[in-house]
Amino acid sequence: MNNKNKFEWDENKRQSNIDKHGIDFEDAIQIFEDRMRVEAPSSQKGEERYITFGVVNEVVLAVVYTNRNNVKRIISARVAHENERRIYYFQE
């Protein structure tokens, strides 16, 4: 878990994400500094989730998170797919 700038995550999930996608949640939270980021609801059963597309270290990422008690809980982070990059660059 991380309290920096009101973000948190499960440490096991963070390591799993690094192993699977090569993206550390510590780096992924920089997406929220991108003023051009695109955000949309993410279709999931249960809790309300969001997917955000934005640039971190010159790479467009897709970050899924949920809000819990005014804290963004990071669920996953990966390099954006081609169609997601189009959404980001063309704001479709």
mmCIF file with all atom_site columns, N, CA and C in Angstrom, residues 29-78:
data_model
loop_
_atom_site.group_PDB
_atom_site.id
_atom_site.type_symbol
_atom_site.label_atom_id
_atom_site.label_alt_id
_atom_site.label_comp_id
_atom_site.label_asym_id
_atom_site.label_entity_id
_atom_site.label_seq_id
_atom_site.pdbx_PDB_ins_code
_atom_site.Cartn_x
_atom_site.Cartn_y
_atom_site.Cartn_z
_atom_site.occupancy
_atom_site.B_iso_or_equiv
_atom_site.pdbx_formal_charge
_atom_site.auth_seq_id
_atom_site.auth_comp_id
_atom_site.auth_asym_id
_atom_site.auth_atom_id
_atom_site.pdbx_PDB_model_num
ATOM 1   N N  . ILE A 1 29 ? 1.141   5.728  -11.228 1.00 0.00 ? 29 ILE A N  1
ATOM 2   C CA . ILE A 1 29 ? 0.351   6.824  -10.649 1.00 0.00 ? 29 ILE A CA 1
ATOM 3   C C  . ILE A 1 29 ? 0.710   8.179  -11.257 1.00 0.00 ? 29 ILE A C  1
ATOM 4   N N  . GLN A 1 30 ? 1.824   8.242  -11.972 1.00 0.00 ? 30 GLN A N  1
ATOM 5   C CA . GLN A 1 30 ? 2.177   9.485  -12.672 1.00 0.00 ? 30 GLN A CA 1
ATOM 6   C C  . GLN A 1 30 ? 1.161   9.830  -13.752 1.00 0.00 ? 30 GLN A C  1
ATOM 7   N N  . ILE A 1 31 ? 0.348   8.863  -14.151 1.00 0.00 ? 31 ILE A N  1
ATOM 8   C CA . ILE A 1 31 ? -0.672  9.097  -15.170 1.00 0.00 ? 31 ILE A CA 1
ATOM 9   C C  . ILE A 1 31 ? -1.622  10.215 -14.753 1.00 0.00 ? 31 ILE A C  1
ATOM 10  N N  . PHE A 1 32 ? -1.825  10.374 -13.453 1.00 0.00 ? 32 PHE A N  1
ATOM 11  C CA . PHE A 1 32 ? -2.762  11.380 -12.961 1.00 0.00 ? 32 PHE A CA 1
ATOM 12  C C  . PHE A 1 32 ? -2.191  12.797 -13.041 1.00 0.00 ? 32 PHE A C  1
ATOM 13  N N  . GLU A 1 33 ? -0.931  12.914 -13.428 1.00 0.00 ? 33 GLU A N  1
ATOM 14  C CA . GLU A 1 33 ? -0.310  14.221 -13.661 1.00 0.00 ? 33 GLU A CA 1
ATOM 15  C C  . GLU A 1 33 ? -0.480  14.668 -15.111 1.00 0.00 ? 33 GLU A C  1
ATOM 16  N N  . ASP A 1 34 ? -0.917  13.762 -15.980 1.00 0.00 ? 34 ASP A N  1
ATOM 17  C CA . ASP A 1 34 ? -1.112  14.062 -17.400 1.00 0.00 ? 34 ASP A CA 1
ATOM 18  C C  . ASP A 1 34 ? -2.432  14.816 -17.562 1.00 0.00 ? 34 ASP A C  1
ATOM 19  N N  . ARG A 1 35 ? -2.345  16.067 -17.915 1.00 0.00 ? 35 ARG A N  1
ATOM 20  C CA . ARG A 1 35 ? -3.553  16.896 -18.056 1.00 0.00 ? 35 ARG A CA 1
ATOM 21  C C  . ARG A 1 35 ? -4.403  16.503 -19.255 1.00 0.00 ? 35 ARG A C  1
ATOM 22  N N  . MET A 1 36 ? -3.851  15.732 -20.164 1.00 0.00 ? 36 MET A N  1
ATOM 23  C CA . MET A 1 36 ? -4.590  15.291 -21.349 1.00 0.00 ? 36 MET A CA 1
ATOM 24  C C  . MET A 1 36 ? -5.157  13.881 -21.179 1.00 0.00 ? 36 MET A C  1
ATOM 25  N N  . ARG A 1 37 ? -5.019  13.297 -19.997 1.00 0.00 ? 37 ARG A N  1
ATOM 26  C CA . ARG A 1 37 ? -5.483  11.918 -19.805 1.00 0.00 ? 37 ARG A CA 1
ATOM 27  C C  . ARG A 1 37 ? -6.978  11.806 -20.105 1.00 0.00 ? 37 ARG A C  1
ATOM 28  N N  . VAL A 1 38 ? -7.364  10.615 -20.497 1.00 0.00 ? 38 VAL A N  1
ATOM 29  C CA . VAL A 1 38 ? -8.756  10.303 -20.811 1.00 0.00 ? 38 VAL A CA 1
ATOM 30  C C  . VAL A 1 38 ? -9.223  9.270  -19.807 1.00 0.00 ? 38 VAL A C  1
ATOM 31  N N  . GLU A 1 39 ? -10.408 9.489  -19.255 1.00 0.00 ? 39 GLU A N  1
ATOM 32  C CA . GLU A 1 39 ? -10.911 8.591  -18.220 1.00 0.00 ? 39 GLU A CA 1
ATOM 33  C C  . GLU A 1 39 ? -12.328 8.159  -18.568 1.00 0.00 ? 39 GLU A C  1
ATOM 34  N N  . ALA A 1 40 ? -12.638 6.908  -18.278 1.00 0.00 ? 40 ALA A N  1
ATOM 35  C CA . ALA A 1 40 ? -13.970 6.378  -18.548 1.00 0.00 ? 40 ALA A CA 1
ATOM 36  C C  . ALA A 1 40 ? -14.300 5.305  -17.525 1.00 0.00 ? 40 ALA A C  1
ATOM 37  N N  . PRO A 1 41 ? -15.599 5.082  -17.287 1.00 0.00 ? 41 PRO A N  1
ATOM 38  C CA . PRO A 1 41 ? -15.970 3.964  -16.411 1.00 0.00 ? 41 PRO A CA 1
ATOM 39  C C  . PRO A 1 41 ? -15.495 2.658  -17.032 1.00 0.00 ? 41 PRO A C  1
ATOM 40  N N  . SER A 1 42 ? -15.090 1.726  -16.196 1.00 0.00 ? 42 SER A N  1
ATOM 41  C CA . SER A 1 42 ? -14.652 0.410  -16.648 1.00 0.00 ? 42 SER A CA 1
ATOM 42  C C  . SER A 1 42 ? -15.736 -0.586 -16.279 1.00 0.00 ? 42 SER A C  1
ATOM 43  N N  . SER A 1 43 ? -16.143 -1.390 -17.233 1.00 0.00 ? 43 SER A N  1
ATOM 44  C CA . SER A 1 43 ? -17.240 -2.326 -16.977 1.00 0.00 ? 43 SER A CA 1
ATOM 45  C C  . SER A 1 43 ? -16.762 -3.503 -16.136 1.00 0.00 ? 43 SER A C  1
ATOM 46  N N  . GLN A 1 44 ? -17.154 -3.499 -14.902 1.00 0.00 ? 44 GLN A N  1
ATOM 47  C CA . GLN A 1 44 ? -16.834 -4.579 -13.969 1.00 0.00 ? 44 GLN A CA 1
ATOM 48  C C  . GLN A 1 44 ? -18.038 -4.801 -13.071 1.00 0.00 ? 44 GLN A C  1
ATOM 49  N N  . LYS A 1 45 ? -18.240 -6.013 -12.669 1.00 0.00 ? 45 LYS A N  1
ATOM 50  C CA . LYS A 1 45 ? -19.303 -6.297 -11.710 1.00 0.00 ? 45 LYS A CA 1
ATOM 51  C C  . LYS A 1 45 ? -18.840 -5.857 -10.333 1.00 0.00 ? 45 LYS A C  1
ATOM 52  N N  . GLY A 1 46 ? -19.768 -5.394 -9.531  1.00 0.00 ? 46 GLY A N  1
ATOM 53  C CA . GLY A 1 46 ? -19.398 -5.016 -8.174  1.00 0.00 ? 46 GLY A CA 1
ATOM 54  C C  . GLY A 1 46 ? -19.034 -3.558 -8.069  1.00 0.00 ? 46 GLY A C  1
ATOM 55  N N  . GLU A 1 47 ? -17.816 -3.280 -7.587  1.00 0.00 ? 47 GLU A N  1
ATOM 56  C CA . GLU A 1 47 ? -17.427 -1.895 -7.326  1.00 0.00 ? 47 GLU A CA 1
ATOM 57  C C  . GLU A 1 47 ? -17.250 -1.084 -8.608  1.00 0.00 ? 47 GLU A C  1
ATOM 58  N N  . GLU A 1 48 ? -17.431 0.211  -8.485  1.00 0.00 ? 48 GLU A N  1
ATOM 59  C CA . GLU A 1 48 ? -17.261 1.127  -9.599  1.00 0.00 ? 48 GLU A CA 1
ATOM 60  C C  . GLU A 1 48 ? -15.774 1.292  -9.891  1.00 0.00 ? 48 GLU A C  1
ATOM 61  N N  . ARG A 1 49 ? -15.397 1.050  -11.134 1.00 0.00 ? 49 ARG A N  1
ATOM 62  C CA . ARG A 1 49 ? -13.996 1.161  -11.543 1.00 0.00 ? 49 ARG A CA 1
ATOM 63  C C  . ARG A 1 49 ? -13.879 2.109  -12.720 1.00 0.00 ? 49 ARG A C  1
ATOM 64  N N  . TYR A 1 50 ? -12.676 2.638  -12.892 1.00 0.00 ? 50 TYR A N  1
ATOM 65  C CA . TYR A 1 50 ? -12.387 3.557  -13.985 1.00 0.00 ? 50 TYR A CA 1
ATOM 66  C C  . TYR A 1 50 ? -11.129 3.103  -14.703 1.00 0.00 ? 50 TYR A C  1
ATOM 67  N N  . ILE A 1 51 ? -11.088 3.392  -15.999 1.00 0.00 ? 51 ILE A N  1
ATOM 68  C CA . ILE A 1 51 ? -9.870  3.166  -16.767 1.00 0.00 ? 51 ILE A CA 1
ATOM 69  C C  . ILE A 1 51 ? -9.404  4.527  -17.270 1.00 0.00 ? 51 ILE A C  1
ATOM 70  N N  . THR A 1 52 ? -8.128  4.772  -17.125 1.00 0.00 ? 52 THR A N  1
ATOM 71  C CA . THR A 1 52 ? -7.534  6.047  -17.513 1.00 0.00 ? 52 THR A CA 1
ATOM 72  C C  . THR A 1 52 ? -6.402  5.791  -18.494 1.00 0.00 ? 52 THR A C  1
ATOM 73  N N  . PHE A 1 53 ? -6.383  6.566  -19.578 1.00 0.00 ? 53 PHE A N  1
ATOM 74  C CA . PHE A 1 53 ? -5.305  6.499  -20.556 1.00 0.00 ? 53 PHE A CA 1
ATOM 75  C C  . PHE A 1 53 ? -4.509  7.788  -20.450 1.00 0.00 ? 53 PHE A C  1
ATOM 76  N N  . GLY A 1 54 ? -3.199  7.655  -20.336 1.00 0.00 ? 54 GLY A N  1
ATOM 77  C CA . GLY A 1 54 ? -2.342  8.828  -20.240 1.00 0.00 ? 54 GLY A CA 1
ATOM 78  C C  . GLY A 1 54 ? -0.892  8.436  -20.451 1.00 0.00 ? 54 GLY A C  1
ATOM 79  N N  . VAL A 1 55 ? -0.044  9.446  -20.570 1.00 0.00 ? 55 VAL A N  1
ATOM 80  C CA . VAL A 1 55 ? 1.369   9.213  -20.857 1.00 0.00 ? 55 VAL A CA 1
ATOM 81  C C  . VAL A 1 55 ? 2.199   9.247  -19.583 1.00 0.00 ? 55 VAL A C  1
ATOM 82  N N  . VAL A 1 56 ? 3.032   8.219  -19.439 1.00 0.00 ? 56 VAL A N  1
ATOM 83  C CA . VAL A 1 56 ? 4.020   8.136  -18.368 1.00 0.00 ? 56 VAL A CA 1
ATOM 84  C C  . VAL A 1 56 ? 5.334   7.743  -19.030 1.00 0.00 ? 56 VAL A C  1
ATOM 85  N N  . ASN A 1 57 ? 6.354   8.543  -18.841 1.00 0.00 ? 57 ASN A N  1
ATOM 86  C CA . ASN A 1 57 ? 7.665   8.261  -19.446 1.00 0.00 ? 57 ASN A CA 1
ATOM 87  C C  . ASN A 1 57 ? 7.559   8.010  -20.951 1.00 0.00 ? 57 ASN A C  1
ATOM 88  N N  . GLU A 1 58 ? 6.772   8.842  -21.631 1.00 0.00 ? 58 GLU A N  1
ATOM 89  C CA . GLU A 1 58 ? 6.600   8.818  -23.087 1.00 0.00 ? 58 GLU A CA 1
ATOM 90  C C  . GLU A 1 58 ? 5.884   7.578  -23.619 1.00 0.00 ? 58 GLU A C  1
ATOM 91  N N  . VAL A 1 59 ? 5.195   6.854  -22.746 1.00 0.00 ? 59 VAL A N  1
ATOM 92  C CA . VAL A 1 59 ? 4.432   5.666  -23.142 1.00 0.00 ? 59 VAL A CA 1
ATOM 93  C C  . VAL A 1 59 ? 2.988   5.850  -22.683 1.00 0.00 ? 59 VAL A C  1
ATOM 94  N N  . VAL A 1 60 ? 2.027   5.548  -23.579 1.00 0.00 ? 60 VAL A N  1
ATOM 95  C CA . VAL A 1 60 ? 0.622   5.628  -23.185 1.00 0.00 ? 60 VAL A CA 1
ATOM 96  C C  . VAL A 1 60 ? 0.285   4.381  -22.377 1.00 0.00 ? 60 VAL A C  1
ATOM 97  N N  . LEU A 1 61 ? -0.189  4.607  -21.158 1.00 0.00 ? 61 LEU A N  1
ATOM 98  C CA . LEU A 1 61 ? -0.585  3.515  -20.275 1.00 0.00 ? 61 LEU A CA 1
ATOM 99  C C  . LEU A 1 61 ? -2.095  3.486  -20.116 1.00 0.00 ? 61 LEU A C  1
ATOM 100 N N  . ALA A 1 62 ? -2.593  2.331  -19.709 1.00 0.00 ? 62 ALA A N  1
ATOM 101 C CA . ALA A 1 62 ? -3.979  2.147  -19.299 1.00 0.00 ? 62 ALA A CA 1
ATOM 102 C C  . ALA A 1 62 ? -3.936  1.724  -17.834 1.00 0.00 ? 62 ALA A C  1
ATOM 103 N N  . VAL A 1 63 ? -4.541  2.529  -16.980 1.00 0.00 ? 63 VAL A N  1
ATOM 104 C CA . VAL A 1 63 ? -4.544  2.258  -15.543 1.00 0.00 ? 63 VAL A CA 1
ATOM 105 C C  . VAL A 1 63 ? -5.988  2.114  -15.082 1.00 0.00 ? 63 VAL A C  1
ATOM 106 N N  . VAL A 1 64 ? -6.274  1.009  -14.413 1.00 0.00 ? 64 VAL A N  1
ATOM 107 C CA . VAL A 1 64 ? -7.602  0.766  -13.849 1.00 0.00 ? 64 VAL A CA 1
ATOM 108 C C  . VAL A 1 64 ? -7.516  1.003  -12.354 1.00 0.00 ? 64 VAL A C  1
ATOM 109 N N  . TYR A 1 65 ? -8.515  1.730  -11.838 1.00 0.00 ? 65 TYR A N  1
ATOM 110 C CA . TYR A 1 65 ? -8.532  2.021  -10.406 1.00 0.00 ? 65 TYR A CA 1
ATOM 111 C C  . TYR A 1 65 ? -9.968  2.161  -9.921  1.00 0.00 ? 65 TYR A C  1
ATOM 112 N N  . THR A 1 66 ? -10.124 2.189  -8.620  1.00 0.00 ? 66 THR A N  1
ATOM 113 C CA . THR A 1 66 ? -11.403 2.468  -7.990  1.00 0.00 ? 66 THR A CA 1
ATOM 114 C C  . THR A 1 66 ? -11.168 3.494  -6.895  1.00 0.00 ? 66 THR A C  1
ATOM 115 N N  . ASN A 1 67 ? -12.214 4.193  -6.515  1.00 0.00 ? 67 ASN A N  1
ATOM 116 C CA . ASN A 1 67 ? -12.118 5.155  -5.414  1.00 0.00 ? 67 ASN A CA 1
ATOM 117 C C  . ASN A 1 67 ? -12.631 4.499  -4.141  1.00 0.00 ? 67 ASN A C  1
ATOM 118 N N  . ARG A 1 68 ? -11.826 4.567  -3.101  1.00 0.00 ? 68 ARG A N  1
ATOM 119 C CA . ARG A 1 68 ? -12.225 4.057  -1.786  1.00 0.00 ? 68 ARG A CA 1
ATOM 120 C C  . ARG A 1 68 ? -11.851 5.091  -0.737  1.00 0.00 ? 68 ARG A C  1
ATOM 121 N N  . ASN A 1 69 ? -12.851 5.665  -0.107  1.00 0.00 ? 69 ASN A N  1
ATOM 122 C CA . ASN A 1 69 ? -12.613 6.651  0.953   1.00 0.00 ? 69 ASN A CA 1
ATOM 123 C C  . ASN A 1 69 ? -11.672 7.765  0.500   1.00 0.00 ? 69 ASN A C  1
ATOM 124 N N  . ASN A 1 70 ? -11.960 8.357  -0.656  1.00 0.00 ? 70 ASN A N  1
ATOM 125 C CA . ASN A 1 70 ? -11.163 9.460  -1.216  1.00 0.00 ? 70 ASN A CA 1
ATOM 126 C C  . ASN A 1 70 ? -9.725  9.068  -1.544  1.00 0.00 ? 70 ASN A C  1
ATOM 127 N N  . VAL A 1 71 ? -9.484  7.791  -1.744  1.00 0.00 ? 71 VAL A N  1
ATOM 128 C CA . VAL A 1 71 ? -8.169  7.283  -2.125  1.00 0.00 ? 71 VAL A CA 1
ATOM 129 C C  . VAL A 1 71 ? -8.339  6.501  -3.429  1.00 0.00 ? 71 VAL A C  1
ATOM 130 N N  . LYS A 1 72 ? -7.435  6.725  -4.375  1.00 0.00 ? 72 LYS A N  1
ATOM 131 C CA . LYS A 1 72 ? -7.467  5.952  -5.619  1.00 0.00 ? 72 LYS A CA 1
ATOM 132 C C  . LYS A 1 72 ? -6.723  4.641  -5.374  1.00 0.00 ? 72 LYS A C  1
ATOM 133 N N  . ARG A 1 73 ? -7.446  3.528  -5.481  1.00 0.00 ? 73 ARG A N  1
ATOM 134 C CA . ARG A 1 73 ? -6.841  2.209  -5.307  1.00 0.00 ? 73 ARG A CA 1
ATOM 135 C C  . ARG A 1 73 ? -6.527  1.650  -6.687  1.00 0.00 ? 73 ARG A C  1
ATOM 136 N N  . ILE A 1 74 ? -5.238  1.504  -6.983  1.00 0.00 ? 74 ILE A N  1
ATOM 137 C CA . ILE A 1 74 ? -4.799  1.026  -8.288  1.00 0.00 ? 74 ILE A CA 1
ATOM 138 C C  . ILE A 1 74 ? -5.032  -0.480 -8.375  1.00 0.00 ? 74 ILE A C  1
ATOM 139 N N  . ILE A 1 75 ? -5.660  -0.896 -9.464  1.00 0.00 ? 75 ILE A N  1
ATOM 140 C CA . ILE A 1 75 ? -5.997  -2.304 -9.667  1.00 0.00 ? 75 ILE A CA 1
ATOM 141 C C  . ILE A 1 75 ? -5.073  -2.936 -10.706 1.00 0.00 ? 75 ILE A C  1
ATOM 142 N N  . SER A 1 76 ? -4.799  -2.206 -11.791 1.00 0.00 ? 76 SER A N  1
ATOM 143 C CA . SER A 1 76 ? -3.885  -2.721 -12.810 1.00 0.00 ? 76 SER A CA 1
ATOM 144 C C  . SER A 1 76 ? -3.320  -1.571 -13.633 1.00 0.00 ? 76 SER A C  1
ATOM 145 N N  . ALA A 1 77 ? -2.199  -1.847 -14.272 1.00 0.00 ? 77 ALA A N  1
ATOM 146 C CA . ALA A 1 77 ? -1.552  -0.866 -15.150 1.00 0.00 ? 77 ALA A CA 1
ATOM 147 C C  . ALA A 1 77 ? -0.798  -1.627 -16.229 1.00 0.00 ? 77 ALA A C  1
ATOM 148 N N  . ARG A 1 78 ? -0.957  -1.163 -17.464 1.00 0.00 ? 78 ARG A N  1
ATOM 149 C CA . ARG A 1 78 ? -0.295  -1.820 -18.588 1.00 0.00 ? 78 ARG A CA 1
ATOM 150 C C  . ARG A 1 78 ? -0.108  -0.812 -19.706 1.00 0.00 ? 78 ARG A C  1
#
